[in-house]
CSV table of C-alpha atoms in Angstrom, one decimal:
chain,number,residue,atom,x,y,z
A,252,MET,CA,-20.0,24.3,-15.7
A,253,LYS,CA,-17.8,26.7,-18.0
A,254,LEU,CA,-14.7,28.3,-16.6
A,255,LEU,CA,-14.2,31.7,-17.7
A,256,SER,CA,-10.4,32.4,-19.3
A,257,LEU,CA,-8.1,35.2,-18.3
A,258,VAL,CA,-9.5,37.2,-21.8
A,259,ASP,CA,-13.4,36.4,-20.8
A,260,ILE,CA,-12.6,38.3,-17.1
A,261,LEU,CA,-10.3,40.7,-18.8
A,262,THR,CA,-13.5,42.1,-21.6
A,263,ILE,CA,-16.3,41.6,-18.7
A,264,THR,CA,-14.1,44.1,-16.9
A,265,ALA,CA,-13.6,46.3,-19.9
A,266,CYS,CA,-17.0,47.0,-20.7
A,267,VAL,CA,-18.1,47.3,-17.0
A,268,GLU,CA,-15.6,50.0,-16.7
A,269,LEU,CA,-16.8,51.5,-20.4
A,270,ALA,CA,-20.8,51.4,-19.1
A,271,THR,CA,-19.5,53.2,-15.3
A,272,ALA,CA,-17.5,55.6,-18.5
A,273,VAL,CA,-20.4,56.6,-20.0
A,274,LYS,CA,-22.5,57.0,-17.5
A,275,ILE,CA,-20.7,59.7,-15.8
A,276,ALA,CA,-20.4,61.6,-18.5
A,277,ALA,CA,-23.8,61.4,-19.5
A,278,SER,CA,-24.4,62.8,-15.7
A,279,HIS,CA,-22.5,65.6,-16.1
A,280,SER,CA,-24.4,66.6,-19.6
A,281,GLN,CA,-27.3,67.7,-18.1
A,282,VAL,CA,-28.3,70.2,-16.9
A,283,HIS,CA,-26.5,70.8,-13.3
A,284,THR,CA,-29.3,73.2,-10.9
A,285,SER,CA,-28.8,71.6,-7.6
A,286,GLY,CA,-29.7,74.5,-5.3
A,287,CYS,CA,-31.6,75.9,-7.5
A,288,THR,CA,-35.8,76.7,-7.3
A,289,ARG,CA,-37.2,75.2,-10.1
A,290,ASP,CA,-40.1,77.6,-11.0
A,291,ASN,CA,-41.4,77.8,-14.1
A,292,CYS,CA,-38.5,80.0,-15.8
A,293,LEU,CA,-36.0,77.6,-15.0
A,294,ARG,CA,-38.4,74.4,-16.7
A,295,ALA,CA,-38.5,76.4,-19.3
A,296,MET,CA,-35.2,76.9,-19.9
A,297,ILE,CA,-34.3,73.2,-19.3
A,298,ALA,CA,-37.1,72.3,-21.8
A,299,ARG,CA,-35.4,74.7,-24.6
A,300,LYS,CA,-32.4,74.5,-24.0
A,301,THR,CA,-30.8,74.3,-27.4
A,302,ALA,CA,-32.1,77.5,-27.4
A,303,ALA,CA,-30.9,78.8,-24.0
A,304,THR,CA,-27.0,77.7,-24.6
A,305,PRO,CA,-26.5,80.3,-26.7
A,306,PHE,CA,-28.8,83.2,-25.3
A,307,CYS,CA,-27.7,83.3,-21.5
A,308,PRO,CA,-24.0,84.1,-22.4
A,309,GLY,CA,-25.2,87.1,-24.4
A,310,PHE,CA,-28.2,87.9,-22.0
A,311,MET,CA,-26.0,87.7,-18.7
A,312,ALA,CA,-22.8,89.8,-20.4
A,313,SER,CA,-25.4,92.2,-21.3
A,314,THR,CA,-26.7,94.9,-19.2
A,315,ALA,CA,-30.0,94.3,-19.1
A,316,THR,CA,-32.5,96.5,-20.2
A,317,ALA,CA,-35.8,97.8,-20.4
A,318,THR,CA,-35.0,96.4,-24.0
A,319,THR,CA,-32.6,93.6,-24.0
A,320,SER,CA,-35.0,90.3,-25.4
A,321,LEU,CA,-35.8,88.0,-22.8
A,322,GLY,CA,-35.6,85.4,-26.0
A,323,PRO,CA,-38.7,83.1,-25.6
A,324,TRP,CA,-39.0,82.5,-22.0
A,325,ALA,CA,-40.7,86.2,-21.1
A,326,THR,CA,-44.2,84.3,-20.2
A,327,GLN,CA,-42.9,81.8,-17.6
A,328,CYS,CA,-40.4,84.4,-16.4
A,329,LYS,CA,-43.1,86.9,-16.2
A,330,MET,CA,-41.1,89.8,-17.7
A,331,ASN,CA,-38.5,90.0,-15.0
A,332,HIS,CA,-34.7,90.5,-15.6
A,333,SER,CA,-33.9,89.0,-12.3
A,334,ARG,CA,-35.6,85.8,-12.9
A,335,ILE,CA,-34.4,85.0,-16.5
A,336,SER,CA,-30.7,85.9,-14.9
A,337,SER,CA,-30.9,83.0,-11.9
A,338,ALA,CA,-32.7,80.7,-14.5
A,339,CYS,CA,-29.1,81.1,-16.4
A,340,LYS,CA,-26.8,80.9,-14.0
A,341,CYS,CA,-28.5,77.5,-12.4
A,342,MET,CA,-28.1,76.3,-16.0
A,343,PHE,CA,-25.2,78.1,-17.2
A,344,PRO,CA,-23.4,78.1,-13.4
A,345,PRO,CA,-19.7,80.7,-13.8
A,346,THR,CA,-17.1,78.7,-13.8
A,347,PRO,CA,-14.8,79.5,-10.7
A,348,THR,CA,-11.4,81.4,-11.9
């Protein structure tokens, strides 16, 4: 039975720490929807996150009117501005000031 050298132990420790850091970073890049109702509207946005990323900030910043574009989620969100706003807030929570 071969004993591990100090270099081997340090290499293994570094690999474990790197794997842990990657796992933590991956979990932070996911959509943060805890506490949100995963209705069809939110699920549709999650499925199209690449489209929601540029859409939501503009939608949230504007005053929603009858003519405001509802994006590709209009059907799943039942043409309801407040449901789209809620889904956007779940996907992109406001940063604390």
